Every structure is written in structure tokens, then in C-alpha cells.
Amino acid sequence: MKVNGYEMPDDLLYDDDYQWVKVEGDTATLGVIEFGLKQAGTIAFVELPFPGDTFEKGEEYCSLESGKWSGHKKMPCKAEIIEVNEKLVDDPELLNRDPYGEGWLVKIKILDKSGLDDLMTVEKAAEWLKKEIEKFK
């Protein structure tokens, strides 16, 4: 689905922290939506957690920086990091170039699935994103 020109794949879930979540059984892959990256600018630095680290829902798990913005991403549910995208350390712009493919952030083991209840389907996320886009006009 496209929302005002921004890609939002139908098979993902979304949160209001500009993240996408691809759930596969008791694991998930996390990344940043295209609109969030366009607002941040070209990502120049990524600080990732370590495999084995655990995070509570809402806890900051990584840092991103561009020339005009720096911020953190928050864990959408209680989880353990099982893999990080090491490619981003040497090539952080990969986030901007391929946000829904090679530009993923981390893979997690979901420790509490109830935390996923707050995630939005693509239809709900599209409505939310339209409102977000209006804020930046």
C-alpha cells in the first residue's frame, strides 16, 4: 500500500514510533518505515544492541543519527535480541536505501505476545500516517 507516496507493505504491522514489525511465529524483525526515514534524513550512524540483550515493551533498544536528527527506537513488546543487522554499522544509509528489505534493524524473540496488541495493521497505520504527514506540512 502507498500512503501519499510512501510505501507501507501489507504484510507488516506498525507502531507509532515509525517502526514496522514482521511477526513470524515467536520471532519478529523490526525496522523503520520509509516516512520516518525521510523525515530523519540520511542515516549516518546506528548503534545496535547485542544478541542476548532483553528489553521491556517501550524500552529504547537502538540509536539512529542523521545530519539533522538523532533518536532512539523503542521495543514494541518484551523481547530478546536474537540477531542485529551488522551491515548497518558500516553502511547506515542502507536503512534509507532499503527500509523494508536489507535495512532491517534487529530480529527478536518475542517474550510476551500481548505487547503486540498495540501494533497497527497496514489499514490502521495508513490512517495514522496520513495524520502524521499533515503535521509535517
mmCIF file of C-alpha atoms in Angstrom:
data_model
loop_
_atom_site.group_PDB
_atom_site.id
_atom_site.type_symbol
_atom_site.label_atom_id
_atom_site.label_comp_id
_atom_site.label_asym_id
_atom_site.label_seq_id
_atom_site.Cartn_x
_atom_site.Cartn_y
_atom_site.Cartn_z
ATOM 1 C CA MET A 1 0.000 0.000 0.000
ATOM 2 C CA LYS A 2 1.174 3.516 -0.731
ATOM 3 C CA VAL A 3 0.223 6.402 1.534
ATOM 4 C CA ASN A 4 0.894 9.828 -0.001
ATOM 5 C CA GLY A 5 3.728 8.235 -1.987
ATOM 6 C CA TYR A 6 5.263 6.351 0.960
ATOM 7 C CA GLU A 7 5.469 2.573 0.788
ATOM 8 C CA MET A 8 3.801 0.543 3.571
ATOM 9 C CA PRO A 9 3.938 -3.208 2.864
ATOM 10 C CA ASP A 10 0.662 -5.024 3.578
ATOM 11 C CA ASP A 11 2.275 -7.964 5.410
ATOM 12 C CA LEU A 12 3.769 -5.860 8.218
ATOM 13 C CA LEU A 13 2.472 -4.400 11.468
ATOM 14 C CA TYR A 14 3.288 -0.849 12.534
ATOM 15 C CA ASP A 15 3.678 1.231 15.693
ATOM 16 C CA ASP A 16 3.547 4.971 16.367
ATOM 17 C CA ASP A 17 7.356 5.081 16.741
ATOM 18 C CA TYR A 18 7.696 4.904 12.917
ATOM 19 C CA GLN A 19 8.608 1.226 13.083
ATOM 20 C CA TRP A 20 7.481 -1.800 11.148
ATOM 21 C CA VAL A 21 7.283 -5.272 12.651
ATOM 22 C CA LYS A 22 7.245 -8.535 10.724
ATOM 23 C CA VAL A 23 5.999 -11.288 13.047
ATOM 24 C CA GLU A 24 6.918 -14.879 12.195
ATOM 25 C CA GLY A 25 5.739 -17.260 14.924
ATOM 26 C CA ASP A 26 7.518 -16.319 18.157
ATOM 27 C CA THR A 27 10.107 -14.134 16.391
ATOM 28 C CA ALA A 28 9.917 -10.784 14.631
ATOM 29 C CA THR A 29 12.040 -8.468 12.522
ATOM 30 C CA LEU A 30 11.992 -4.722 13.252
ATOM 31 C CA GLY A 31 12.766 -1.774 11.002
ATOM 32 C CA VAL A 32 11.930 1.871 10.349
ATOM 33 C CA ILE A 33 9.168 2.984 7.966
ATOM 34 C CA GLU A 34 10.040 4.973 4.858
ATOM 35 C CA PHE A 35 8.259 8.138 6.051
ATOM 36 C CA GLY A 36 10.216 8.171 9.324
ATOM 37 C CA LEU A 37 13.483 7.875 7.450
ATOM 38 C CA LYS A 38 12.544 10.661 5.019
ATOM 39 C CA GLN A 39 11.859 12.951 7.977
ATOM 40 C CA ALA A 40 15.129 11.986 9.700
ATOM 41 C CA GLY A 41 17.275 12.399 6.597
ATOM 42 C CA THR A 42 20.175 10.203 5.552
ATOM 43 C CA ILE A 43 21.139 7.985 8.478
ATOM 44 C CA ALA A 44 24.848 8.397 9.277
ATOM 45 C CA PHE A 45 25.176 6.356 12.490
ATOM 46 C CA VAL A 46 23.417 3.359 14.015
ATOM 47 C CA GLU A 47 24.033 1.945 17.493
ATOM 48 C CA LEU A 48 22.554 -1.528 17.889
ATOM 49 C CA PRO A 49 22.096 -3.768 20.935
ATOM 50 C CA PHE A 50 23.790 -7.151 21.339
ATOM 51 C CA PRO A 51 22.274 -10.581 20.745
ATOM 52 C CA GLY A 52 21.008 -11.888 24.075
ATOM 53 C CA ASP A 53 20.029 -8.437 25.373
ATOM 54 C CA THR A 54 16.443 -8.295 26.650
ATOM 55 C CA PHE A 55 14.133 -5.298 26.598
ATOM 56 C CA GLU A 56 10.766 -4.448 28.073
ATOM 57 C CA LYS A 57 7.995 -3.014 25.910
ATOM 58 C CA GLY A 58 8.687 0.686 25.335
ATOM 59 C CA GLU A 59 12.360 0.462 26.296
ATOM 60 C CA GLU A 60 14.869 2.087 23.931
ATOM 61 C CA TYR A 61 16.930 -0.552 22.142
ATOM 62 C CA CYS A 62 18.903 1.315 19.452
ATOM 63 C CA SER A 63 20.022 4.798 18.426
ATOM 64 C CA LEU A 64 19.930 6.398 14.995
ATOM 65 C CA GLU A 65 21.541 9.652 13.866
ATOM 66 C CA SER A 66 21.457 11.739 10.711
ATOM 67 C CA GLY A 67 22.852 15.181 9.991
ATOM 68 C CA LYS A 68 19.651 16.817 11.252
ATOM 69 C CA TRP A 69 18.166 14.324 13.723
ATOM 70 C CA SER A 70 19.042 11.804 16.409
ATOM 71 C CA GLY A 71 16.709 9.483 18.231
ATOM 72 C CA HIS A 72 16.006 6.068 19.622
ATOM 73 C CA LYS A 73 13.736 3.208 18.652
ATOM 74 C CA LYS A 74 11.551 1.579 21.296
ATOM 75 C CA MET A 75 10.845 -2.119 21.641
ATOM 76 C CA PRO A 76 7.217 -2.890 20.681
ATOM 77 C CA CYS A 77 6.969 -5.830 23.123
ATOM 78 C CA LYS A 78 9.032 -7.642 25.756
ATOM 79 C CA ALA A 79 11.732 -9.358 23.719
ATOM 80 C CA GLU A 80 15.233 -10.787 23.467
ATOM 81 C CA ILE A 81 17.552 -9.740 20.648
ATOM 82 C CA ILE A 82 18.480 -12.775 18.553
ATOM 83 C CA GLU A 83 20.207 -11.010 15.648
ATOM 84 C CA VAL A 84 21.292 -7.490 14.709
ATOM 85 C CA ASN A 85 21.868 -6.148 11.214
ATOM 86 C CA GLU A 86 25.657 -5.750 11.295
ATOM 87 C CA LYS A 87 25.602 -4.291 7.762
ATOM 88 C CA LEU A 88 24.186 -1.077 9.238
ATOM 89 C CA VAL A 89 27.325 -0.448 11.306
ATOM 90 C CA ASP A 90 29.455 0.082 8.183
ATOM 91 C CA ASP A 91 26.627 1.211 5.889
ATOM 92 C CA PRO A 92 23.936 3.036 7.918
ATOM 93 C CA GLU A 93 22.478 4.548 4.723
ATOM 94 C CA LEU A 94 21.195 1.050 3.939
ATOM 95 C CA LEU A 95 18.267 1.991 6.187
ATOM 96 C CA ASN A 96 17.307 4.759 3.748
ATOM 97 C CA ARG A 97 18.010 2.778 0.581
ATOM 98 C CA ASP A 98 16.081 -0.380 1.502
ATOM 99 C CA PRO A 99 13.962 0.206 4.639
ATOM 100 C CA TYR A 100 11.764 -2.878 4.189
ATOM 101 C CA GLY A 101 14.459 -5.251 2.947
ATOM 102 C CA GLU A 102 18.176 -5.202 3.726
ATOM 103 C CA GLY A 103 17.728 -2.176 6.019
ATOM 104 C CA TRP A 104 16.093 -4.030 8.927
ATOM 105 C CA LEU A 105 17.385 -3.250 12.444
ATOM 106 C CA VAL A 106 17.059 -6.333 14.656
ATOM 107 C CA LYS A 107 15.439 -9.738 14.905
ATOM 108 C CA ILE A 108 13.825 -10.580 18.226
ATOM 109 C CA LYS A 109 12.397 -13.484 20.152
ATOM 110 C CA ILE A 110 9.010 -12.337 21.437
ATOM 111 C CA LEU A 111 8.821 -12.943 25.194
ATOM 112 C CA ASP A 112 5.317 -11.502 25.701
ATOM 113 C CA LYS A 113 2.971 -11.539 22.706
ATOM 114 C CA SER A 114 0.412 -9.351 24.476
ATOM 115 C CA GLY A 115 2.727 -6.424 23.781
ATOM 116 C CA LEU A 116 1.954 -6.810 20.100
ATOM 117 C CA ASP A 117 -1.720 -5.961 20.679
ATOM 118 C CA ASP A 118 -0.939 -2.245 20.278
ATOM 119 C CA LEU A 119 0.524 -2.673 16.788
ATOM 120 C CA MET A 120 -1.467 -1.424 13.811
ATOM 121 C CA THR A 121 -2.452 -3.297 10.666
ATOM 122 C CA VAL A 122 -1.497 -1.570 7.429
ATOM 123 C CA GLU A 123 -5.028 -0.145 7.108
ATOM 124 C CA LYS A 124 -4.933 1.454 10.574
ATOM 125 C CA ALA A 125 -1.333 2.537 10.076
ATOM 126 C CA ALA A 126 -2.255 4.213 6.777
ATOM 127 C CA GLU A 127 -4.862 6.363 8.541
ATOM 128 C CA TRP A 128 -2.360 7.197 11.300
ATOM 129 C CA LEU A 129 0.361 8.044 8.754
ATOM 130 C CA LYS A 130 -1.931 10.406 6.836
ATOM 131 C CA LYS A 131 -2.368 12.398 10.067
ATOM 132 C CA GLU A 132 1.383 12.332 10.733
ATOM 133 C CA ILE A 133 2.137 13.604 7.231
ATOM 134 C CA GLU A 134 -0.238 16.536 7.798
ATOM 135 C CA LYS A 135 1.766 17.516 10.905
ATOM 136 C CA PHE A 136 4.900 17.926 8.769
ATOM 137 C CA LYS A 137 3.320 20.033 6.015
#
